Amino acid sequence: MASSAQYLVADVGGTNTRIALGGADGQLGNLRTVKNDDVKDLTTILADALAAAVPSRPRLAALAVAGPVDGDEVRLTNRAWKFSRSELCRALELDELVVANDFLAVAHALPVLAAADLLPLEAHGASLDGNLLACGPGTGFGVAALVRGGREPVALASEAGHMRLGAATAEEARVIARLARDRGAVAVEDVLSGNGLVAAHQILSRQSATTDEIVSEAKAGDQSARATVDFFMGVFGRVAGDLALALDARGGVFIAGGLGQALADFYATSPFAAAFREHPPYQDRLAAIPIFIIMHPFPGLIGAQQIALGRLHQS
């Protein structure tokens, strides 16, 4: 792949950066994952990857980043990294650098994901004119949509993970009240994220555990860990239902994010589906929406590739 690479793509998260080289044929090569704690900054990761692209060095790069992309300066939401898009483009000696929010990239990936990349939860017939919603927990809580209606669908970025979160049950009120006491106003991702799962477990069970430990113990049958997971899934289902209504996502809801994938074994037996539908008077409307877990290991990278291919075709 290195000899025919025409673009570099990267999915820059709060914890890891996934990076690859690609060609116009749609193939990705030189795929690797870098732990962000092990490097100085993003420029180092990208420069190393471009240096490995011999004999032809790509002049186009598309990045999916875990943070809002509004102006020239980009800041990651859950890592103390920032960069200037124009300065990074010059430093890497690129002709073009495209930067998109990571969940916006996931939205771009939705039309090209194969059936094998998706685990269906509610496999109803999707509306052909309904929008597609991608959302899910990881280091934060990501949201984006693919909006239909024109000649081509349009990917819509969102920072809905930072919306204020209210309580719908007494248990939710207990957790949110404790978080509000300790942190101030509570946002969606204060609960629906890896750190949110850890915080909820400590409040509900008075036990300290990592995200991985909570998920593993719940799978092994530990009652307190499973209770925390069920609490988390109930909140997630309710918020996903809110977003599906807000974005008219009758074309399907696609669950992404590292934690969203890690919890795949729990959706069917958790409160997720019931909480998703419980939005009177629109229970039937929500019940008709197909829901899938994206099981592809790096959908943000696939989305960045779709963005890069689009730029190649334009040129």
PDB file of C-alpha atoms in Angstrom:
ATOM      1  CA  MET A   1       0.000   0.000   0.000  1.00  0.00           C
ATOM      2  CA  ALA A   2       2.799   2.444   0.804  1.00  0.00           C
ATOM      3  CA  SER A   3       3.947   2.566  -2.841  1.00  0.00           C
ATOM      4  CA  SER A   4       0.476   3.595  -4.084  1.00  0.00           C
ATOM      5  CA  ALA A   5      -0.719   5.693  -1.144  1.00  0.00           C
ATOM      6  CA  GLN A   6      -2.637   8.795  -2.208  1.00  0.00           C
ATOM      7  CA  TYR A   7      -3.885   9.955   1.173  1.00  0.00           C
ATOM      8  CA  LEU A   8      -3.366   9.521   4.889  1.00  0.00           C
ATOM      9  CA  VAL A   9      -6.310   9.056   7.247  1.00  0.00           C
ATOM     10  CA  ALA A  10      -6.382   9.145  11.035  1.00  0.00           C
ATOM     11  CA  ASP A  11      -8.959   8.751  13.785  1.00  0.00           C
ATOM     12  CA  VAL A  12      -7.686  10.832  16.703  1.00  0.00           C
ATOM     13  CA  GLY A  13      -9.384   9.909  19.973  1.00  0.00           C
ATOM     14  CA  GLY A  14      -8.797  10.919  23.536  1.00  0.00           C
ATOM     15  CA  THR A  15      -6.868   7.704  24.264  1.00  0.00           C
ATOM     16  CA  ASN A  16      -5.643   6.303  20.928  1.00  0.00           C
ATOM     17  CA  THR A  17      -4.927   7.475  17.388  1.00  0.00           C
ATOM     18  CA  ARG A  18      -5.600   5.041  14.538  1.00  0.00           C
ATOM     19  CA  ILE A  19      -3.829   5.844  11.305  1.00  0.00           C
ATOM     20  CA  ALA A  20      -3.599   4.355   7.801  1.00  0.00           C
ATOM     21  CA  LEU A  21      -2.615   5.059   4.206  1.00  0.00           C
ATOM     22  CA  GLY A  22      -5.035   4.624   1.331  1.00  0.00           C
ATOM     23  CA  GLY A  23      -5.428   4.674  -2.425  1.00  0.00           C
ATOM     24  CA  ALA A  24      -8.179   5.539  -4.869  1.00  0.00           C
ATOM     25  CA  ASP A  25      -9.151   1.842  -4.985  1.00  0.00           C
ATOM     26  CA  GLY A  26     -10.522   2.175  -1.451  1.00  0.00           C
ATOM     27  CA  GLN A  27      -7.966  -0.105   0.162  1.00  0.00           C
ATOM     28  CA  LEU A  28      -6.289   0.862   3.439  1.00  0.00           C
ATOM     29  CA  GLY A  29      -2.815  -0.270   4.430  1.00  0.00           C
ATOM     30  CA  ASN A  30      -0.117   0.448   7.007  1.00  0.00           C
ATOM     31  CA  LEU A  31      -2.872   0.485   9.632  1.00  0.00           C
ATOM     32  CA  ARG A  32      -1.628   1.010  13.155  1.00  0.00           C
ATOM     33  CA  THR A  33      -2.842   2.231  16.523  1.00  0.00           C
ATOM     34  CA  VAL A  34      -0.773   4.621  18.635  1.00  0.00           C
ATOM     35  CA  LYS A  35      -1.382   5.242  22.334  1.00  0.00           C
ATOM     36  CA  ASN A  36      -1.509   8.998  22.704  1.00  0.00           C
ATOM     37  CA  ASP A  37       0.255   8.860  26.059  1.00  0.00           C
ATOM     38  CA  ASP A  38       3.302   7.390  24.297  1.00  0.00           C
ATOM     39  CA  VAL A  39       3.924  10.334  21.948  1.00  0.00           C
ATOM     40  CA  LYS A  40       4.594  14.039  22.273  1.00  0.00           C
ATOM     41  CA  ASP A  41       1.805  15.322  20.060  1.00  0.00           C
ATOM     42  CA  LEU A  42      -0.331  14.641  17.020  1.00  0.00           C
ATOM     43  CA  THR A  43       2.208  16.144  14.610  1.00  0.00           C
ATOM     44  CA  THR A  44       4.703  13.464  15.620  1.00  0.00           C
ATOM     45  CA  ILE A  45       2.246  10.658  14.880  1.00  0.00           C
ATOM     46  CA  LEU A  46       1.305  12.014  11.458  1.00  0.00           C
ATOM     47  CA  ALA A  47       4.857  12.892  10.438  1.00  0.00           C
ATOM     48  CA  ASP A  48       6.056   9.380  11.296  1.00  0.00           C
ATOM     49  CA  ALA A  49       3.248   7.826   9.245  1.00  0.00           C
ATOM     50  CA  LEU A  50       3.961  10.038   6.236  1.00  0.00           C
ATOM     51  CA  ALA A  51       7.671   9.268   6.470  1.00  0.00           C
ATOM     52  CA  ALA A  52       6.834   5.565   6.133  1.00  0.00           C
ATOM     53  CA  ALA A  53       4.976   6.189   2.861  1.00  0.00           C
ATOM     54  CA  VAL A  54       7.715   5.472   0.361  1.00  0.00           C
ATOM     55  CA  PRO A  55       8.378   5.937  -2.487  1.00  0.00           C
ATOM     56  CA  SER A  56       5.255   8.121  -2.942  1.00  0.00           C
ATOM     57  CA  ARG A  57       4.331  10.484  -0.137  1.00  0.00           C
ATOM     58  CA  PRO A  58       0.630  11.456   0.128  1.00  0.00           C
ATOM     59  CA  ARG A  59      -0.208  15.135  -0.210  1.00  0.00           C
ATOM     60  CA  LEU A  60      -3.731  14.781   1.199  1.00  0.00           C
ATOM     61  CA  ALA A  61      -4.744  13.876   4.757  1.00  0.00           C
ATOM     62  CA  ALA A  62      -8.176  13.524   6.394  1.00  0.00           C
ATOM     63  CA  LEU A  63      -8.422  13.458  10.163  1.00  0.00           C
ATOM     64  CA  ALA A  64     -11.349  12.491  12.378  1.00  0.00           C
ATOM     65  CA  VAL A  65     -10.807  14.115  15.780  1.00  0.00           C
ATOM     66  CA  ALA A  66     -12.610  13.764  19.097  1.00  0.00           C
ATOM     67  CA  GLY A  67     -13.629  17.372  19.487  1.00  0.00           C
ATOM     68  CA  PRO A  68     -15.481  20.220  17.766  1.00  0.00           C
ATOM     69  CA  VAL A  69     -14.070  21.517  14.485  1.00  0.00           C
ATOM     70  CA  ASP A  70     -15.158  25.095  13.993  1.00  0.00           C
ATOM     71  CA  GLY A  71     -12.222  27.349  13.083  1.00  0.00           C
ATOM     72  CA  ASP A  72      -8.523  27.002  12.369  1.00  0.00           C
ATOM     73  CA  GLU A  73      -7.645  25.928  15.904  1.00  0.00           C
ATOM     74  CA  VAL A  74      -8.830  22.463  16.920  1.00  0.00           C
ATOM     75  CA  ARG A  75      -8.859  21.267  20.531  1.00  0.00           C
ATOM     76  CA  LEU A  76      -9.542  17.689  21.561  1.00  0.00           C
ATOM     77  CA  THR A  77     -12.298  17.500  24.143  1.00  0.00           C
ATOM     78  CA  ASN A  78     -10.787  14.828  26.392  1.00  0.00           C
ATOM     79  CA  ARG A  79      -7.050  15.309  25.821  1.00  0.00           C
ATOM     80  CA  ALA A  80      -4.882  18.407  26.254  1.00  0.00           C
ATOM     81  CA  TRP A  81      -4.001  18.527  22.560  1.00  0.00           C
ATOM     82  CA  LYS A  82      -4.642  21.419  20.225  1.00  0.00           C
ATOM     83  CA  PHE A  83      -3.385  22.341  16.784  1.00  0.00           C
ATOM     84  CA  SER A  84      -3.793  24.884  14.009  1.00  0.00           C
ATOM     85  CA  ARG A  85      -5.130  23.267  10.863  1.00  0.00           C
ATOM     86  CA  SER A  86      -3.174  25.609   8.595  1.00  0.00           C
ATOM     87  CA  GLU A  87       0.069  25.222  10.542  1.00  0.00           C
ATOM     88  CA  LEU A  88      -0.270  21.439  10.692  1.00  0.00           C
ATOM     89  CA  CYS A  89      -0.859  21.326   6.940  1.00  0.00           C
ATOM     90  CA  ARG A  90       2.348  23.308   6.347  1.00  0.00           C
ATOM     91  CA  ALA A  91       4.378  21.309   8.870  1.00  0.00           C
ATOM     92  CA  LEU A  92       3.403  18.044   7.182  1.00  0.00           C
ATOM     93  CA  GLU A  93       4.005  19.482   3.692  1.00  0.00           C
ATOM     94  CA  LEU A  94       0.491  18.616   2.528  1.00  0.00           C
ATOM     95  CA  ASP A  95      -1.492  20.139  -0.292  1.00  0.00           C
ATOM     96  CA  GLU A  96      -4.723  19.645   1.630  1.00  0.00           C
ATOM     97  CA  LEU A  97      -5.652  18.731   5.190  1.00  0.00           C
ATOM     98  CA  VAL A  98      -9.296  17.970   6.015  1.00  0.00           C
ATOM     99  CA  VAL A  99     -10.323  17.791   9.674  1.00  0.00           C
ATOM    100  CA  ALA A 100     -13.727  16.544  10.837  1.00  0.00           C
ATOM    101  CA  ASN A 101     -15.305  15.680  14.154  1.00  0.00           C
ATOM    102  CA  ASP A 102     -14.872  11.951  14.823  1.00  0.00           C
ATOM    103  CA  PHE A 103     -18.598  11.202  14.929  1.00  0.00           C
ATOM    104  CA  LEU A 104     -19.149  13.266  11.805  1.00  0.00           C
ATOM    105  CA  ALA A 105     -16.678  10.845  10.205  1.00  0.00           C
ATOM    106  CA  VAL A 106     -18.709   7.916  11.546  1.00  0.00           C
ATOM    107  CA  ALA A 107     -21.777   9.412   9.854  1.00  0.00           C
ATOM    108  CA  HIS A 108     -19.838   9.483   6.560  1.00  0.00           C
ATOM    109  CA  ALA A 109     -18.992   5.794   7.087  1.00  0.00           C
ATOM    110  CA  LEU A 110     -22.586   4.592   7.584  1.00  0.00           C
ATOM    111  CA  PRO A 111     -23.486   4.090   3.885  1.00  0.00           C
ATOM    112  CA  VAL A 112     -20.408   1.923   3.230  1.00  0.00           C
ATOM    113  CA  LEU A 113     -20.440  -0.302   6.311  1.00  0.00           C
ATOM    114  CA  ALA A 114     -21.196  -3.917   5.410  1.00  0.00           C
ATOM    115  CA  ALA A 115     -23.831  -6.069   7.104  1.00  0.00           C
ATOM    116  CA  ALA A 116     -21.002  -7.954   8.823  1.00  0.00           C
ATOM    117  CA  ASP A 117     -19.916  -4.662  10.437  1.00  0.00           C
ATOM    118  CA  LEU A 118     -23.305  -4.203  12.135  1.00  0.00           C
ATOM    119  CA  LEU A 119     -24.983  -6.093  14.967  1.00  0.00           C
ATOM    120  CA  PRO A 120     -28.777  -5.577  14.714  1.00  0.00           C
ATOM    121  CA  LEU A 121     -30.719  -4.964  17.932  1.00  0.00           C
ATOM    122  CA  GLU A 122     -34.057  -3.847  16.504  1.00  0.00           C
ATOM    123  CA  ALA A 123     -33.990  -5.020  12.879  1.00  0.00           C
ATOM    124  CA  HIS A 124     -37.065  -3.311  11.485  1.00  0.00           C
ATOM    125  CA  GLY A 125     -37.275  -1.957   7.957  1.00  0.00           C
ATOM    126  CA  ALA A 126     -35.574   1.403   7.804  1.00  0.00           C
ATOM    127  CA  SER A 127     -37.362   4.414   6.357  1.00  0.00           C
ATOM    128  CA  LEU A 128     -35.815   5.261   3.005  1.00  0.00           C
ATOM    129  CA  ASP A 129     -36.227   8.986   3.623  1.00  0.00           C
ATOM    130  CA  GLY A 130     -35.436   8.982   7.346  1.00  0.00           C
ATOM    131  CA  ASN A 131     -32.165  10.330   8.677  1.00  0.00           C
ATOM    132  CA  LEU A 132     -29.425   8.151  10.164  1.00  0.00           C
ATOM    133  CA  LEU A 133     -28.166   8.759  13.700  1.00  0.00           C
ATOM    134  CA  ALA A 134     -24.756   7.722  15.019  1.00  0.00           C
ATOM    135  CA  CYS A 135     -24.249   8.048  18.749  1.00  0.00           C
ATOM    136  CA  GLY A 136     -22.483   6.319  21.579  1.00  0.00           C
ATOM    137  CA  PRO A 137     -20.222   6.428  24.621  1.00  0.00           C
ATOM    138  CA  GLY A 138     -16.459   6.208  24.700  1.00  0.00           C
ATOM    139  CA  THR A 139     -14.047   8.659  26.272  1.00  0.00           C
ATOM    140  CA  GLY A 140     -16.952  11.095  25.810  1.00  0.00           C
ATOM    141  CA  PHE A 141     -20.377  10.790  24.167  1.00  0.00           C
ATOM    142  CA  GLY A 142     -20.429  11.346  20.425  1.00  0.00           C
ATOM    143  CA  VAL A 143     -23.352  12.265  18.195  1.00  0.00           C
ATOM    144  CA  ALA A 144     -23.714  12.917  14.453  1.00  0.00           C
ATOM    145  CA  ALA A 145     -26.342  12.373  11.779  1.00  0.00           C
ATOM    146  CA  LEU A 146     -26.598  11.694   8.085  1.00  0.00           C
ATOM    147  CA  VAL A 147     -29.455  13.886   6.873  1.00  0.00           C
ATOM    148  CA  ARG A 148     -31.422  12.821   3.828  1.00  0.00           C
ATOM    149  CA  GLY A 149     -33.649  14.941   1.642  1.00  0.00           C
ATOM    150  CA  GLY A 150     -31.478  16.359  -1.124  1.00  0.00           C
ATOM    151  CA  ARG A 151     -29.676  14.702  -4.017  1.00  0.00           C
ATOM    152  CA  GLU A 152     -26.956  13.480  -1.653  1.00  0.00           C
ATOM    153  CA  PRO A 153     -27.160  12.888   2.119  1.00  0.00           C
ATOM    154  CA  VAL A 154     -25.421  15.509   4.251  1.00  0.00           C
ATOM    155  CA  ALA A 155     -23.414  14.632   7.356  1.00  0.00           C
ATOM    156  CA  LEU A 156     -24.335  16.804  10.332  1.00  0.00           C
ATOM    157  CA  ALA A 157     -21.954  17.285  13.265  1.00  0.00           C
ATOM    158  CA  SER A 158     -23.251  17.655  16.810  1.00  0.00           C
ATOM    159  CA  GLU A 159     -21.975  18.327  20.306  1.00  0.00           C
ATOM    160  CA  ALA A 160     -25.093  16.821  21.893  1.00  0.00           C
ATOM    161  CA  GLY A 161     -22.911  14.970  24.402  1.00  0.00           C
ATOM    162  CA  HIS A 162     -22.601  18.304  26.192  1.00  0.00           C
ATOM    163  CA  MET A 163     -26.328  18.895  26.544  1.00  0.00           C
ATOM    164  CA  ARG A 164     -27.541  19.102  30.122  1.00  0.00           C
ATOM    165  CA  LEU A 165     -28.833  15.783  31.481  1.00  0.00           C
ATOM    166  CA  GLY A 166     -31.963  15.573  33.602  1.00  0.00           C
ATOM    167  CA  ALA A 167     -33.388  12.637  35.536  1.00  0.00           C
ATOM    168  CA  ALA A 168     -36.341  10.451  34.545  1.00  0.00           C
ATOM    169  CA  THR A 169     -36.227   8.037  37.511  1.00  0.00           C
ATOM    170  CA  ALA A 170     -35.427   8.236  41.211  1.00  0.00           C
ATOM    171  CA  GLU A 171     -32.201   6.303  40.626  1.00  0.00           C
ATOM    172  CA  GLU A 172     -31.129   8.713  37.914  1.00  0.00           C
ATOM    173  CA  ALA A 173     -31.979  11.614  40.216  1.00  0.00           C
ATOM    174  CA  ARG A 174     -29.716  10.137  42.897  1.00  0.00           C
ATOM    175  CA  VAL A 175     -26.755   9.801  40.545  1.00  0.00           C
ATOM    176  CA  ILE A 176     -27.238  13.166  38.856  1.00  0.00           C
ATOM    177  CA  ALA A 177     -27.700  14.943  42.196  1.00  0.00           C
ATOM    178  CA  ARG A 178     -24.419  13.491  43.483  1.00  0.00           C
ATOM    179  CA  LEU A 179     -22.589  14.468  40.304  1.00  0.00           C
ATOM    180  CA  ALA A 180     -24.096  17.958  40.433  1.00  0.00           C
ATOM    181  CA  ARG A 181     -22.968  18.339  44.040  1.00  0.00           C
ATOM    182  CA  ASP A 182     -19.417  17.320  43.151  1.00  0.00           C
ATOM    183  CA  ARG A 183     -19.051  18.907  39.689  1.00  0.00           C
ATOM    184  CA  GLY A 184     -21.802  21.407  39.031  1.00  0.00           C
ATOM    185  CA  ALA A 185     -24.188  21.163  36.083  1.00  0.00           C
ATOM    186  CA  VAL A 186     -24.302  17.625  34.649  1.00  0.00           C
ATOM    187  CA  ALA A 187     -23.944  16.966  30.914  1.00  0.00           C
ATOM    188  CA  VAL A 188     -24.917  13.818  29.012  1.00  0.00           C
ATOM    189  CA  GLU A 189     -21.349  12.553  28.797  1.00  0.00           C
ATOM    190  CA  ASP A 190     -20.829  13.005  32.545  1.00  0.00           C
ATOM    191  CA  VAL A 191     -22.905   9.817  32.784  1.00  0.00           C
ATOM    192  CA  LEU A 192     -22.667   8.301  29.303  1.00  0.00           C
ATOM    193  CA  SER A 193     -18.907   7.799  28.988  1.00  0.00           C
ATOM    194  CA  GLY A 194     -16.221   5.598  30.469  1.00  0.00           C
ATOM    195  CA  ASN A 195     -15.684   7.998  33.346  1.00  0.00           C
ATOM    196  CA  GLY A 196     -19.451   8.292  33.740  1.00  0.00           C
ATOM    197  CA  LEU A 197     -19.813   4.527  34.130  1.00  0.00           C
ATOM    198  CA  VAL A 198     -17.091   4.552  36.791  1.00  0.00           C
ATOM    199  CA  ALA A 199     -18.768   7.446  38.638  1.00  0.00           C
ATOM    200  CA  ALA A 200     -22.205   5.829  38.501  1.00  0.00           C
ATOM    201  CA  HIS A 201     -20.798   2.554  39.856  1.00  0.00           C
ATOM    202  CA  GLN A 202     -19.175   4.325  42.777  1.00  0.00           C
ATOM    203  CA  ILE A 203     -22.390   6.177  43.601  1.00  0.00           C
ATOM    204  CA  LEU A 204     -24.696   3.169  43.218  1.00  0.00           C
ATOM    205  CA  SER A 205     -22.528   0.430  44.740  1.00  0.00           C
ATOM    206  CA  ARG A 206     -19.971   2.406  46.759  1.00  0.00           C
ATOM    207  CA  GLN A 207     -17.295   0.386  44.983  1.00  0.00           C
ATOM    208  CA  SER A 208     -14.367   1.678  42.973  1.00  0.00           C
ATOM    209  CA  ALA A 209     -13.592  -0.068  39.695  1.00  0.00           C
ATOM    210  CA  THR A 210     -12.335   0.776  36.228  1.00  0.00           C
ATOM    211  CA  THR A 211     -14.560   0.742  33.166  1.00  0.00           C
ATOM    212  CA  ASP A 212     -13.063  -2.543  31.983  1.00  0.00           C
ATOM    213  CA  GLU A 213     -13.505  -4.102  35.413  1.00  0.00           C
ATOM    214  CA  ILE A 214     -17.170  -3.080  35.621  1.00  0.00           C
ATOM    215  CA  VAL A 215     -17.938  -4.519  32.189  1.00  0.00           C
ATOM    216  CA  SER A 216     -15.978  -7.722  32.856  1.00  0.00           C
ATOM    217  CA  GLU A 217     -17.581  -8.253  36.268  1.00  0.00           C
ATOM    218  CA  ALA A 218     -21.048  -7.656  34.835  1.00  0.00           C
ATOM    219  CA  LYS A 219     -20.372 -10.282  32.153  1.00  0.00           C
ATOM    220  CA  ALA A 220     -19.226 -12.680  34.881  1.00  0.00           C
ATOM    221  CA  GLY A 221     -22.506 -12.256  36.750  1.00  0.00           C
ATOM    222  CA  ASP A 222     -21.552  -9.795  39.490  1.00  0.00           C
ATOM    223  CA  GLN A 223     -24.846  -8.264  40.620  1.00  0.00           C
ATOM    224  CA  SER A 224     -23.597  -4.804  41.577  1.00  0.00           C
ATOM    225  CA  ALA A 225     -21.664  -4.396  38.324  1.00  0.00           C
ATOM    226  CA  ARG A 226     -24.652  -5.601  36.329  1.00  0.00           C
ATOM    227  CA  ALA A 227     -26.922  -3.164  38.189  1.00  0.00           C
ATOM    228  CA  THR A 228     -24.601  -0.314  37.208  1.00  0.00           C
ATOM    229  CA  VAL A 229     -24.545  -1.468  33.579  1.00  0.00           C
ATOM    230  CA  ASP A 230     -28.355  -1.669  33.525  1.00  0.00           C
ATOM    231  CA  PHE A 231     -28.566   1.839  34.977  1.00  0.00           C
ATOM    232  CA  PHE A 232     -26.158   3.086  32.311  1.00  0.00           C
ATOM    233  CA  MET A 233     -28.065   1.338  29.528  1.00  0.00           C
ATOM    234  CA  GLY A 234     -31.350   2.818  30.685  1.00  0.00           C
ATOM    235  CA  VAL A 235     -29.956   6.354  30.526  1.00  0.00           C
ATOM    236  CA  PHE A 236     -28.337   5.592  27.169  1.00  0.00           C
ATOM    237  CA  GLY A 237     -31.585   4.259  25.718  1.00  0.00           C
ATOM    238  CA  ARG A 238     -33.513   7.330  26.863  1.00  0.00           C
ATOM    239  CA  VAL A 239     -30.951   9.764  25.444  1.00  0.00           C
ATOM    240  CA  ALA A 240     -30.743   7.809  22.164  1.00  0.00           C
ATOM    241  CA  GLY A 241     -34.536   8.010  21.922  1.00  0.00           C
ATOM    242  CA  ASP A 242     -34.409  11.756  22.545  1.00  0.00           C
ATOM    243  CA  LEU A 243     -31.851  12.157  19.769  1.00  0.00           C
ATOM    244  CA  ALA A 244     -33.776   9.915  17.377  1.00  0.00           C
ATOM    245  CA  LEU A 245     -36.816  12.148  17.804  1.00  0.00           C
ATOM    246  CA  ALA A 246     -34.808  15.372  17.555  1.00  0.00           C
ATOM    247  CA  LEU A 247     -33.105  14.272  14.321  1.00  0.00           C
ATOM    248  CA  ASP A 248     -35.979  12.252  12.827  1.00  0.00           C
ATOM    249  CA  ALA A 249     -33.690   9.214  12.655  1.00  0.00           C
ATOM    250  CA  ARG A 250     -36.226   6.855  11.102  1.00  0.00           C
ATOM    251  CA  GLY A 251     -33.490   5.547   8.812  1.00  0.00           C
ATOM    252  CA  GLY A 252     -31.741   3.878  11.733  1.00  0.00           C
ATOM    253  CA  VAL A 253     -29.774   4.420  14.913  1.00  0.00           C
ATOM    254  CA  PHE A 254     -26.156   3.255  14.842  1.00  0.00           C
ATOM    255  CA  ILE A 255     -24.349   2.823  18.150  1.00  0.00           C
ATOM    256  CA  ALA A 256     -20.649   3.670  18.025  1.00  0.00           C
ATOM    257  CA  GLY A 257     -17.900   4.464  20.514  1.00  0.00           C
ATOM    258  CA  GLY A 258     -15.527   2.089  22.258  1.00  0.00           C
ATOM    259  CA  LEU A 259     -17.774   1.625  25.275  1.00  0.00           C
ATOM    260  CA  GLY A 260     -20.839   1.354  23.058  1.00  0.00           C
ATOM    261  CA  GLN A 261     -19.193  -1.642  21.392  1.00  0.00           C
ATOM    262  CA  ALA A 262     -17.872  -3.140  24.651  1.00  0.00           C
ATOM    263  CA  LEU A 263     -21.417  -3.291  26.046  1.00  0.00           C
ATOM    264  CA  ALA A 264     -22.757  -5.229  23.038  1.00  0.00           C
ATOM    265  CA  ASP A 265     -23.621  -8.306  25.144  1.00  0.00           C
ATOM    266  CA  PHE A 266     -25.998  -6.310  27.359  1.00  0.00           C
ATOM    267  CA  TYR A 267     -28.349  -4.441  25.026  1.00  0.00           C
ATOM    268  CA  ALA A 268     -30.845  -7.258  24.519  1.00  0.00           C
ATOM    269  CA  THR A 269     -31.322  -7.958  28.247  1.00  0.00           C
ATOM    270  CA  SER A 270     -30.960  -4.417  29.566  1.00  0.00           C
ATOM    271  CA  PRO A 271     -33.440  -1.508  29.854  1.00  0.00           C
ATOM    272  CA  PHE A 272     -31.968   0.094  26.709  1.00  0.00           C
ATOM    273  CA  ALA A 273     -34.742  -0.772  24.217  1.00  0.00           C
ATOM    274  CA  ALA A 274     -37.596  -0.004  26.616  1.00  0.00           C
ATOM    275  CA  ALA A 275     -36.035   3.342  27.557  1.00  0.00           C
ATOM    276  CA  PHE A 276     -35.453   4.137  23.872  1.00  0.00           C
ATOM    277  CA  ARG A 277     -39.149   3.631  23.070  1.00  0.00           C
ATOM    278  CA  GLU A 278     -40.601   5.240  26.215  1.00  0.00           C
ATOM    279  CA  HIS A 279     -41.270   8.699  24.803  1.00  0.00           C
ATOM    280  CA  PRO A 280     -45.057   9.241  24.819  1.00  0.00           C
ATOM    281  CA  PRO A 281     -46.827   9.726  22.480  1.00  0.00           C
ATOM    282  CA  TYR A 282     -44.160   8.473  20.047  1.00  0.00           C
ATOM    283  CA  GLN A 283     -43.593   4.929  21.323  1.00  0.00           C
ATOM    284  CA  ASP A 284     -44.715   3.344  18.052  1.00  0.00           C
ATOM    285  CA  ARG A 285     -42.615   5.723  15.960  1.00  0.00           C
ATOM    286  CA  LEU A 286     -39.502   4.855  17.955  1.00  0.00           C
ATOM    287  CA  ALA A 287     -40.315   1.139  18.050  1.00  0.00           C
ATOM    288  CA  ALA A 288     -40.200   1.117  14.230  1.00  0.00           C
ATOM    289  CA  ILE A 289     -36.634   2.459  14.060  1.00  0.00           C
ATOM    290  CA  PRO A 290     -33.921  -0.158  13.392  1.00  0.00           C
ATOM    291  CA  ILE A 291     -30.989  -0.065  15.834  1.00  0.00           C
ATOM    292  CA  PHE A 292     -27.523  -1.423  15.122  1.00  0.00           C
ATOM    293  CA  ILE A 293     -24.267  -1.629  17.040  1.00  0.00           C
ATOM    294  CA  ILE A 294     -21.323  -0.759  14.821  1.00  0.00           C
ATOM    295  CA  MET A 295     -18.898  -3.623  15.372  1.00  0.00           C
ATOM    296  CA  HIS A 296     -16.305  -2.423  12.860  1.00  0.00           C
ATOM    297  CA  PRO A 297     -13.146  -1.735  14.892  1.00  0.00           C
ATOM    298  CA  PHE A 298     -12.474   1.719  13.421  1.00  0.00           C
ATOM    299  CA  PRO A 299     -15.537   3.320  11.778  1.00  0.00           C
ATOM    300  CA  GLY A 300     -14.097   6.817  12.260  1.00  0.00           C
ATOM    301  CA  LEU A 301     -11.154   5.825  10.089  1.00  0.00           C
ATOM    302  CA  ILE A 302     -13.507   4.500   7.409  1.00  0.00           C
ATOM    303  CA  GLY A 303     -15.401   7.784   7.545  1.00  0.00           C
ATOM    304  CA  ALA A 304     -12.185   9.783   7.211  1.00  0.00           C
ATOM    305  CA  GLN A 305     -11.377   7.615   4.195  1.00  0.00           C
ATOM    306  CA  GLN A 306     -14.742   8.464   2.616  1.00  0.00           C
ATOM    307  CA  ILE A 307     -13.978  12.155   3.113  1.00  0.00           C
ATOM    308  CA  ALA A 308     -10.538  11.713   1.535  1.00  0.00           C
ATOM    309  CA  LEU A 309     -11.957   9.776  -1.428  1.00  0.00           C
ATOM    310  CA  GLY A 310     -14.517  12.526  -1.956  1.00  0.00           C
ATOM    311  CA  ARG A 311     -11.742  15.110  -2.156  1.00  0.00           C
ATOM    312  CA  LEU A 312      -9.804  12.940  -4.602  1.00  0.00           C
ATOM    313  CA  HIS A 313     -12.847  12.610  -6.840  1.00  0.00           C
ATOM    314  CA  GLN A 314     -13.439  16.376  -6.732  1.00  0.00           C
ATOM    315  CA  SER A 315      -9.883  17.018  -7.879  1.00  0.00           C
TER     316      SER A 315
END
